Short mmCIF file of C-alpha atoms in Angstrom, two decimals:
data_model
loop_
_atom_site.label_atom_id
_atom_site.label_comp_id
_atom_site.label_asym_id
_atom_site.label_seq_id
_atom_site.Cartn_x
_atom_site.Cartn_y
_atom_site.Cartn_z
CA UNK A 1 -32.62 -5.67 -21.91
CA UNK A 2 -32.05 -8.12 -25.06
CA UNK A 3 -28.55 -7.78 -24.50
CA UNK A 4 -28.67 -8.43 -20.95
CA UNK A 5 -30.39 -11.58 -21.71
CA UNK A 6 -27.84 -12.64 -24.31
CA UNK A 7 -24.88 -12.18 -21.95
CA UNK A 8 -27.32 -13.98 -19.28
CA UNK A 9 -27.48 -17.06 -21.76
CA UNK A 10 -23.92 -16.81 -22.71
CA UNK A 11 -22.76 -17.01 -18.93
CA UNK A 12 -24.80 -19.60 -18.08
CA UNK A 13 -23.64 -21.53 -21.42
CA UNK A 14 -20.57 -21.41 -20.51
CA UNK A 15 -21.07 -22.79 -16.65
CA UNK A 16 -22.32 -25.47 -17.78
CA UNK A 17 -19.08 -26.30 -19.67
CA UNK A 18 -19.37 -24.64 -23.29
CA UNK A 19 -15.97 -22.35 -23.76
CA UNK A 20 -17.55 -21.45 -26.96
CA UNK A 21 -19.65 -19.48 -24.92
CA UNK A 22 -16.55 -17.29 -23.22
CA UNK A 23 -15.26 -17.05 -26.71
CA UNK A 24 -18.10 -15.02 -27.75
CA UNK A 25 -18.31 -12.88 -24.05
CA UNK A 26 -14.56 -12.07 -25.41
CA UNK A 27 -15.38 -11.38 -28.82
CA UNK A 28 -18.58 -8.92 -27.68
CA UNK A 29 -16.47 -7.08 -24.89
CA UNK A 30 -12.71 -7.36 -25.93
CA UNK A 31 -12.99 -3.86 -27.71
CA UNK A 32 -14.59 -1.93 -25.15
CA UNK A 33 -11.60 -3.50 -22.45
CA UNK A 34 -8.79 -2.88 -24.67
CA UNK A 35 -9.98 1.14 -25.18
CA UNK A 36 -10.26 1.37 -21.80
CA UNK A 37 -6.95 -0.11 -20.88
CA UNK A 38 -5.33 1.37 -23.79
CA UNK A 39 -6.58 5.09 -22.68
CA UNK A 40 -5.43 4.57 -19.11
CA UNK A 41 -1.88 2.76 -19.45
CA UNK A 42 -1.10 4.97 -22.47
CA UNK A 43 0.07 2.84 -25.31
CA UNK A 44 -0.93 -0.42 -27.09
CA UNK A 45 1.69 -2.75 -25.22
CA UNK A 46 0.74 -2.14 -22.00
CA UNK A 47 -2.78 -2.58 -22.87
CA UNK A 48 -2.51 -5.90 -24.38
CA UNK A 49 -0.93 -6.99 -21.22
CA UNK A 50 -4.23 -5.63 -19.31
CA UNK A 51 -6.76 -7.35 -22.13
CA UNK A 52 -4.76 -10.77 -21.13
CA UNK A 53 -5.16 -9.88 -17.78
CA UNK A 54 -8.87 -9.14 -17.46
CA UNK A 55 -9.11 -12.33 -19.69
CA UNK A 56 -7.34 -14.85 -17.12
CA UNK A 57 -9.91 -13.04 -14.04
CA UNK A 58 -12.87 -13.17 -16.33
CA UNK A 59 -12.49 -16.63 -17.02
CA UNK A 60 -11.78 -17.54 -13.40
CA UNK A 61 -14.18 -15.92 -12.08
CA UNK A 62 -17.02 -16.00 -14.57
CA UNK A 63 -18.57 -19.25 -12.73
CA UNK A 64 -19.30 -17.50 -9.72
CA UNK A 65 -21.24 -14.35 -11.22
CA UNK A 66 -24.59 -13.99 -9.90
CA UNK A 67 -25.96 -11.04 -12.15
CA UNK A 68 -25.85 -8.78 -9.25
CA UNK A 69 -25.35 -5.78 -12.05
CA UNK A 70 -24.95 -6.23 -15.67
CA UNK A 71 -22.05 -8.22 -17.21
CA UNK A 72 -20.68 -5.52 -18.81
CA UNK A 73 -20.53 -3.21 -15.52
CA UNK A 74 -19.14 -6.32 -14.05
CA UNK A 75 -16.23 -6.94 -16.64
CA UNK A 76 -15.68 -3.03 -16.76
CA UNK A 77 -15.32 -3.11 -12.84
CA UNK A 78 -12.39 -5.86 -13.44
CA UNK A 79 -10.78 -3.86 -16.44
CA UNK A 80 -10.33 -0.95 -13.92
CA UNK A 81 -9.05 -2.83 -11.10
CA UNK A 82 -6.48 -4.60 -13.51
CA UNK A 83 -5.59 -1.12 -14.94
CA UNK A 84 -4.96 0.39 -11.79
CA UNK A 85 -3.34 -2.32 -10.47
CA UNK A 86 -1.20 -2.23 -13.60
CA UNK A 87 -0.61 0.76 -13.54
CA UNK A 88 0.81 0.49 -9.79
CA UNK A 89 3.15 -1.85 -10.69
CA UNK A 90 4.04 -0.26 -13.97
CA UNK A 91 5.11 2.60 -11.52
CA UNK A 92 7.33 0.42 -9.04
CA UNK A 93 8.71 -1.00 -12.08
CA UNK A 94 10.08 2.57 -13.73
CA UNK A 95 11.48 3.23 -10.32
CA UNK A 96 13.53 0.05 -10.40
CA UNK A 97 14.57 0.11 -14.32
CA UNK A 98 15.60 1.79 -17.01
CA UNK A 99 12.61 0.89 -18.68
CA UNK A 100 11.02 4.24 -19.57
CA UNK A 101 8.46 5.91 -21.67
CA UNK A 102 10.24 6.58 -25.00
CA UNK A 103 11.43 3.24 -25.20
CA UNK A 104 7.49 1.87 -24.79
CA UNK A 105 6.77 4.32 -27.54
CA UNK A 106 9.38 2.66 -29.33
CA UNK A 107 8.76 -0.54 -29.04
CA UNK A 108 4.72 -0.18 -29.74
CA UNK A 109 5.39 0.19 -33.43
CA UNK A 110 3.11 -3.04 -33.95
CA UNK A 111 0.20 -0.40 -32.70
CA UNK A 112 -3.13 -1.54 -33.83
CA UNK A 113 -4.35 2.06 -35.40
CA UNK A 114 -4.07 2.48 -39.34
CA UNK A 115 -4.19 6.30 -39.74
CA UNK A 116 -1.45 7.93 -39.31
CA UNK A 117 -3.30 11.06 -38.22
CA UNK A 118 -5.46 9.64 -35.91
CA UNK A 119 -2.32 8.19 -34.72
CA UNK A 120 -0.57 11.27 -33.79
CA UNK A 121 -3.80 12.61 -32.18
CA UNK A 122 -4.32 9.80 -30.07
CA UNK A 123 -0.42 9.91 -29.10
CA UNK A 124 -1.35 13.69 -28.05
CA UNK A 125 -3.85 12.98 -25.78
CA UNK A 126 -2.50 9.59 -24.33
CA UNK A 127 1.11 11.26 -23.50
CA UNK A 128 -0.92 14.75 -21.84
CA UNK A 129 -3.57 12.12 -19.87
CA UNK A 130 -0.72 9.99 -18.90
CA UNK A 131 0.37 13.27 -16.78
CA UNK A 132 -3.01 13.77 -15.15
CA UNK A 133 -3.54 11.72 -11.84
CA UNK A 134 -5.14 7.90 -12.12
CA UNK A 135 -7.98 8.63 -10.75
CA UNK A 136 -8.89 11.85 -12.25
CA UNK A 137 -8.24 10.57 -15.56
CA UNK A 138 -10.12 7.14 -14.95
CA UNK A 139 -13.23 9.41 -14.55
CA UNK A 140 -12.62 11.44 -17.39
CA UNK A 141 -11.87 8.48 -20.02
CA UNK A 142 -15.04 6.75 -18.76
CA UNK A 143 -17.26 10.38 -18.94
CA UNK A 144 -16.17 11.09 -22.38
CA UNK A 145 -15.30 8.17 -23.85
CA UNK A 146 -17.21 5.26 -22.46
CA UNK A 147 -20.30 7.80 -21.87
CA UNK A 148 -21.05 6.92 -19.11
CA UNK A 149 -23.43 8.36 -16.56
CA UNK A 150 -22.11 9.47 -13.00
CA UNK A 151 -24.05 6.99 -11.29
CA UNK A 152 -22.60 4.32 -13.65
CA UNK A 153 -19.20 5.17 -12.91
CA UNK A 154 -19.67 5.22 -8.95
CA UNK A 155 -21.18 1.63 -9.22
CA UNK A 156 -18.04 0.40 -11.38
CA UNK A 157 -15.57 2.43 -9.23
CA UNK A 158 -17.24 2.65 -5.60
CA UNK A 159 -16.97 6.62 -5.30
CA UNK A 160 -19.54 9.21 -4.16
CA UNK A 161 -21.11 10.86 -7.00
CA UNK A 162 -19.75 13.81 -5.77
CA UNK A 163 -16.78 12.93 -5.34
CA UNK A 164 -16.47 11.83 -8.91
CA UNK A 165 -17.48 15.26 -10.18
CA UNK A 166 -14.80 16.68 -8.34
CA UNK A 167 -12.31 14.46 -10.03
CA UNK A 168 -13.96 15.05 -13.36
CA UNK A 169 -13.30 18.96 -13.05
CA UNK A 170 -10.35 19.00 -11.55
CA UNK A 171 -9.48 16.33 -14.51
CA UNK A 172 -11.03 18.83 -17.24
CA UNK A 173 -8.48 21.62 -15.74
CA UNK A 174 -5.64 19.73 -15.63
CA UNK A 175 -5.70 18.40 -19.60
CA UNK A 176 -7.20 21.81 -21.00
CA UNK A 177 -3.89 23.53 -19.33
CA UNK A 178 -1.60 20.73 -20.11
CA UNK A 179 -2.86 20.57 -23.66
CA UNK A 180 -1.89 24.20 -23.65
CA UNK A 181 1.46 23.33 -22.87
CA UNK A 182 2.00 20.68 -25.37
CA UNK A 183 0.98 23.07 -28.24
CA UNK A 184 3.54 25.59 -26.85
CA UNK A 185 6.12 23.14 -26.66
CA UNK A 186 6.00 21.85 -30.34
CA UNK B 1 -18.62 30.13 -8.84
CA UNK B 2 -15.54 31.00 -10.43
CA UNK B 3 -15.63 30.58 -14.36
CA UNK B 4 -14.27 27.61 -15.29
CA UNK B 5 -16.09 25.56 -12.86
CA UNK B 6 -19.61 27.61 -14.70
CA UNK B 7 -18.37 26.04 -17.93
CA UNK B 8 -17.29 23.03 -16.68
CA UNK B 9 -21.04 22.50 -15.48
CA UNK B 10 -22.06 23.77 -18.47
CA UNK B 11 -20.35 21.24 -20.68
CA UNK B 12 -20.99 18.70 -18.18
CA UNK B 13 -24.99 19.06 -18.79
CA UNK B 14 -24.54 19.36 -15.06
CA UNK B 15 -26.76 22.84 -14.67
CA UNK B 16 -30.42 23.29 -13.71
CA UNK B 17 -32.37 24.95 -16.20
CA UNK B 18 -32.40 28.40 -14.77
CA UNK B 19 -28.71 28.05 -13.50
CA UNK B 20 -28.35 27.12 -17.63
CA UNK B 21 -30.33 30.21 -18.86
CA UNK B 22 -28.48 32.90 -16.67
CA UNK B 23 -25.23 31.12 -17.98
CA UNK B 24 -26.33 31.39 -21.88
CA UNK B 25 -27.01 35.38 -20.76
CA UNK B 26 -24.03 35.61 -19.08
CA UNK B 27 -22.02 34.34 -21.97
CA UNK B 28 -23.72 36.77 -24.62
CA UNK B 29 -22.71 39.34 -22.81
CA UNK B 30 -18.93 38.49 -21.86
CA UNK B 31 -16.38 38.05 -24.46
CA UNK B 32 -13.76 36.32 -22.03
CA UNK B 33 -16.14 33.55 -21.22
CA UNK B 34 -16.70 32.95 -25.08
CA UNK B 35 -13.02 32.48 -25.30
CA UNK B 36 -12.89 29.86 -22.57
CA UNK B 37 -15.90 27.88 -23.90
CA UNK B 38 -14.66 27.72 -27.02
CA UNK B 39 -11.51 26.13 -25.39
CA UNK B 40 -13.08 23.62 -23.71
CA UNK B 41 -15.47 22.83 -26.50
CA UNK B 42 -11.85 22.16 -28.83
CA UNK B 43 -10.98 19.85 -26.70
CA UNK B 44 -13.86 17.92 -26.17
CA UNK B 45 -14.31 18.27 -30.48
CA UNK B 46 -10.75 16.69 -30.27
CA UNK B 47 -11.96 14.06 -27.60
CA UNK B 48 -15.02 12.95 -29.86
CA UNK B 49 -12.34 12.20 -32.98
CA UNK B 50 -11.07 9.72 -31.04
CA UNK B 51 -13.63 8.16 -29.75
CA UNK B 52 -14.07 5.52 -32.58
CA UNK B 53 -11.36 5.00 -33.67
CA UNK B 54 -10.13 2.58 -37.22
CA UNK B 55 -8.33 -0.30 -35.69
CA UNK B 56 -6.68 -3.02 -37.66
CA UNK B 57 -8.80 -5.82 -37.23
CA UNK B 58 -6.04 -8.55 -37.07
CA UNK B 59 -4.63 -7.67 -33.35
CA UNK B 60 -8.86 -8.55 -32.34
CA UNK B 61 -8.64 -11.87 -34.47
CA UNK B 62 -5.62 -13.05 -32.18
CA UNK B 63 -6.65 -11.87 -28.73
CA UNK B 64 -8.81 -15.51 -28.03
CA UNK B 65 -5.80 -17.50 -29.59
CA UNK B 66 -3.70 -15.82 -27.47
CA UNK B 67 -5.58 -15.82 -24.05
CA UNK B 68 -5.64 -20.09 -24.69
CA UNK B 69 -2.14 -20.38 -25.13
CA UNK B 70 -1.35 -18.28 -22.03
CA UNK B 71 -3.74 -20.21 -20.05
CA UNK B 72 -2.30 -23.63 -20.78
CA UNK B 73 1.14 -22.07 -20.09
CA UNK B 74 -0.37 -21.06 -16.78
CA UNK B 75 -1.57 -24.41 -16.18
CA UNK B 76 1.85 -26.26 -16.51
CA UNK B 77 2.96 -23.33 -14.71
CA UNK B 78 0.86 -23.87 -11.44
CA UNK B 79 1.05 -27.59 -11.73
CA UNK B 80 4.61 -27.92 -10.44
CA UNK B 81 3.90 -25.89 -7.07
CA UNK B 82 0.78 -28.05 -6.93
CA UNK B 83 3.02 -30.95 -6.71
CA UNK B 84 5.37 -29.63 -4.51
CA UNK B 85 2.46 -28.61 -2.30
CA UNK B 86 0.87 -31.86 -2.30
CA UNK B 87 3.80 -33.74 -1.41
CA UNK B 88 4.62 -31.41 1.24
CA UNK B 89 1.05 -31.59 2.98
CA UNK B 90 1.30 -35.65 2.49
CA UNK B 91 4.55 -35.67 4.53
CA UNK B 92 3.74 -32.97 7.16
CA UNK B 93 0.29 -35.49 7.57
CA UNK B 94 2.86 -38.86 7.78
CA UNK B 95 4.78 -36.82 10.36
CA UNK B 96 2.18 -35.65 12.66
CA UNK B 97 0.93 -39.34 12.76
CA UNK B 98 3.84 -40.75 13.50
CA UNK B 99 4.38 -38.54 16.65
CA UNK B 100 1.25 -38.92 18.13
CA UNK B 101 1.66 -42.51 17.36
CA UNK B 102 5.09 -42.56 19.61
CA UNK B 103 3.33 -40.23 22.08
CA UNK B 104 0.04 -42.66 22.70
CA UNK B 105 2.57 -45.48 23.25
CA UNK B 106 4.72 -43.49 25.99
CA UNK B 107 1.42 -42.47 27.75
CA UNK B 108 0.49 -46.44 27.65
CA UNK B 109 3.77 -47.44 30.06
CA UNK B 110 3.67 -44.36 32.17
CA UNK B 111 -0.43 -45.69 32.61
CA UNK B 112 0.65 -48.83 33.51
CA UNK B 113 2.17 -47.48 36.79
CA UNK B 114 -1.06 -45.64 37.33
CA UNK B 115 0.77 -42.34 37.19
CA UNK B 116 0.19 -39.98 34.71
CA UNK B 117 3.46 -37.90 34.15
CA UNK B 118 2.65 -35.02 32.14
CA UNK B 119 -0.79 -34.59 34.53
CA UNK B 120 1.47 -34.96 37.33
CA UNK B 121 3.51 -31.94 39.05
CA UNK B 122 6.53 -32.58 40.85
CA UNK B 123 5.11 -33.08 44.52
CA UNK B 124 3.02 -35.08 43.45
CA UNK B 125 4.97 -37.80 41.92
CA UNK B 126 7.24 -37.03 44.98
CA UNK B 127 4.06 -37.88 47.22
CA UNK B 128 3.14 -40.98 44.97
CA UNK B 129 6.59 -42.32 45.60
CA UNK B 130 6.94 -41.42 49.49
CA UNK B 131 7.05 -45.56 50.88
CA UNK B 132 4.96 -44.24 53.47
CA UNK B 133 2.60 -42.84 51.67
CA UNK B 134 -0.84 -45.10 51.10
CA UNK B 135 -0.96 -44.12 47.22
CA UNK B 136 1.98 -45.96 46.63
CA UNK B 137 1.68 -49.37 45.39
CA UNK B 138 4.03 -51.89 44.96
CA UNK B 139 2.94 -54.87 43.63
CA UNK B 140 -0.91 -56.08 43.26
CA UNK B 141 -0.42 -59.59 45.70
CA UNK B 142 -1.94 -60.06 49.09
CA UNK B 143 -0.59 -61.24 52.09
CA UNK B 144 -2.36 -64.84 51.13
CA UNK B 145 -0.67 -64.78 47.59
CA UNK B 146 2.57 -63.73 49.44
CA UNK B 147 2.84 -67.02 51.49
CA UNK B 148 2.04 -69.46 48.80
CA UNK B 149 4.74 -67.49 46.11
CA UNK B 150 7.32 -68.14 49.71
CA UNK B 151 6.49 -71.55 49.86
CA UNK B 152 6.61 -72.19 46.07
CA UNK B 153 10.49 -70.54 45.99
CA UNK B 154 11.10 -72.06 48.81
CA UNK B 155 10.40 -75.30 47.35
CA UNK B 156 11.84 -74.25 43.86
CA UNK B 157 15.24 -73.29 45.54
CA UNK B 158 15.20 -75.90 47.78
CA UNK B 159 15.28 -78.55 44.89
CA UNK B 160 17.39 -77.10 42.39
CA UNK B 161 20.07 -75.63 44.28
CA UNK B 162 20.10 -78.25 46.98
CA UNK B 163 19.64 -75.67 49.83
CA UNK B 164 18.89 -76.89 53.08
CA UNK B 165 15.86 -75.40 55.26
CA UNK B 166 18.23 -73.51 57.35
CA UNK B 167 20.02 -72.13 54.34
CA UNK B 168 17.20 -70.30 53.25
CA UNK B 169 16.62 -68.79 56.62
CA UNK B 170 19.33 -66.14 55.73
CA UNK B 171 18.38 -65.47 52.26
CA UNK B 172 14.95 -64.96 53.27
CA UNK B 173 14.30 -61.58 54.47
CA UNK B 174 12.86 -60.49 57.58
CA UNK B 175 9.27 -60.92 57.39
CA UNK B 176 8.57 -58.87 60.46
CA UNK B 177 10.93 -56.03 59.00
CA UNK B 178 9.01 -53.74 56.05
CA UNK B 179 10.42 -51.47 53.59
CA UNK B 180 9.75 -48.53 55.01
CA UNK B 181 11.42 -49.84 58.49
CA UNK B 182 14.38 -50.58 56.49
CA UNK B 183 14.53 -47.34 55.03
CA UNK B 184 14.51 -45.55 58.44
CA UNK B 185 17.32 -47.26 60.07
CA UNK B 186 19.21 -46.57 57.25
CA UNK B 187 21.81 -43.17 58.14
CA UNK B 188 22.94 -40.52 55.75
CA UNK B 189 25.85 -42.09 54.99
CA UNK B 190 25.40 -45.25 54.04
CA UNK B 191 22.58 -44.05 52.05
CA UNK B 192 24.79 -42.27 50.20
CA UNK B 193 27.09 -44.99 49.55
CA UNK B 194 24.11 -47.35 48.87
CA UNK B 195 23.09 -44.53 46.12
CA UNK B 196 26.99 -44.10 44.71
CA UNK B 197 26.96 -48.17 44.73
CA UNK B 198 24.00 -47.95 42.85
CA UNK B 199 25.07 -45.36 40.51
CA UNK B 200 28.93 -47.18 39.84
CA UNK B 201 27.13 -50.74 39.11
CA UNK B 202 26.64 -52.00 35.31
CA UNK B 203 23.22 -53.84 35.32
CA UNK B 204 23.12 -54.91 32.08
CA UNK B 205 26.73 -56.23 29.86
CA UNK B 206 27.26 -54.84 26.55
#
């Protein structure tokens, strides 16, 4: 509730003309968006790209909020959109270019993690949930890593409840049997 | 409910409490479902190791710094179309004006005439012209007025081209004779060459 009146003072701060204000929104919130987008797009390039992106909307639109739901569902609900739409183009893009995965590995050398283990367990897990469907792996980054409660999740992303179980499951399959597969592989 | 979905549920804290204590018997009992749990509870052990995870502080420091700099790039960025839009809407208003402007004044000296061409279908400005016809107008003078303008040319003619009053006998026309008289005794033919005549004549010298 204490933070909800914080962000509630920050917002309105920075209506009435303080951008000192959206600096500290950014500075409270930029983590959270940059896990999320790094999780879903799969590598730290791609998700500074998002961050910038949800940025540029969150400043635009940041006037109009009304506190319907909290600011942080509200600036989650963005960071998804911009992911998935992202992650759309991202798509068209590969079909048009040569531009493929290994050479984004490559080229995200300037990654933002310091242990090298925790690097190559991360890489694990963001090259198997890169194979499992958006959606499906939107719910399962925000069940397990973001915590967040089913009811939470189908007011950021609009889905039944039900339907979001589904996708969890079917998720949970999917990375348990591709994680199989990687471990085979190596 | 086929296994995996049990421990899915399971994991999930998605089970009712009795649905959770048959589960808990069930898995005492079967060695295969031990092995599966302990699958899925690897993978959500490896899950929780990332969840908070060291990151070099640095990249954070720069994302603010970086968001301003893009946003005055996008700035100068939109301001050119902005321009180009503004000009465009400034001309397309200039244009529109100066059309209707050109149209008001057409409407004016088609008024004037008291017809109204683009009200006006083709029979009707055919009726509006037909000399017999009592909508057609020519001229605003009455008969009074018509005398006095005679007897003022008359005069006028008389004086400065030293016409006699016989003279102007024949250039006067027939005052019992009307125009649409005239146009009756007129045949085909000589209509027609009256039209070609018409048609060949240069009115006004370049």
């Amino acid at each position: 509730m204490a933070d909800n009146n914080i962000d509630f003072e920050l917002v309105n701060k920075f209506i009435a003309g303080d951008e000192a204000a959206f600096n500290k929104i950014v500075l409270k919130y930029q983590q959270k968006i940059y896990w999320h987008a790094r999780r879903m797009t799969g590598n730290h390039l791609d998700a500074d790209e998002v961050v910038q992106e949800v940025l540029i909307v969150l400043y635009n639109k940041l006037k109009g909020f009304q506190f319907k739901s909290s600011l942080y569902t509200w600036i989650y609900k963005i960071t998804s959109t911009r992911c998935i739409n992202y992650l759309k183009k991202r798509s068209l893009k590969q079909i048009f270019s040569l531009d493929d995965n290994e050479t984004k590995i490559i080229r995200s050398k300037d990654d933002v993690i310091k242990d090298l283990e925790t690097k190559e367990k991360l890489a694990k897990l963001e090259k198997v949930l890169q194979k499992v469907p958006v959606r499906q792996r939107e719910v399962f980054i925000m069940r397990n890593f973001d915590e967040m409660s089913y009811d939470e999740i189908s007011e950021v992303t609009g889905k039944s409840v039900g339907g979001l179980k589904a996708n969890y499951f079917h998720a949970m399959k999917k990375i348990m049997e591709l994680m199989k597969n990687y471990e085979n592989e190596r | 409910m086929k296994m995996n979905d049990k421990i899915l549920k399971y994991i999930d804290n998605q089970m009712s409490s009795s649905e959770r204590s048959d589960f808990e018997n069930e898995l005492k009992n079967s060695s295969e479902l031990q092995k599966e749990l302990k699958k899925y509870k690897s993978l959500m052990h490896e899950v929780d190791q990332l969840k908070n995870i060291d990151v070099n502080e640095s990249y954070f420091a720069e994302t603010i710094p970086k968001f301003r700099s893009r946003q005055e790039v996008l700035r100068r960025f939109l301001l050119f179309p902005r321009l180009t839009f503004s000009i465009a809407t400034v001309a397309a208003v200039a244009l529109i004006f100066v059309i209707s402007i050109s149209k008001t004044n057409k409407n004016i000296i088609i008024q004037k005439n008291n017809i109204v061409a683009a009200d006006t279908s083709g029979s009707e400005i055919s009726s509006l012209l037909d000399p017999s016809s009592d909508q057609l107008n020519i001229g605003y003078i009455s008969k009074e007025e018509e005398s006095s303008y005679d007897s003022l040319m008359n005069s006028v003619m008389t004086k400065e081209l030293n016409l006699s009053p016989n003279d102007l006998s024949y250039l006067s026309p027939d005052q019992n004779t009307d125009l649409s008289s005239m146009l009756q005794n007129v045949n085909e033919k000589e209509a027609e060459n009256i039209y070609k005549e018409v048609l060949n004549r240069r009115f006004f010298e370049r």
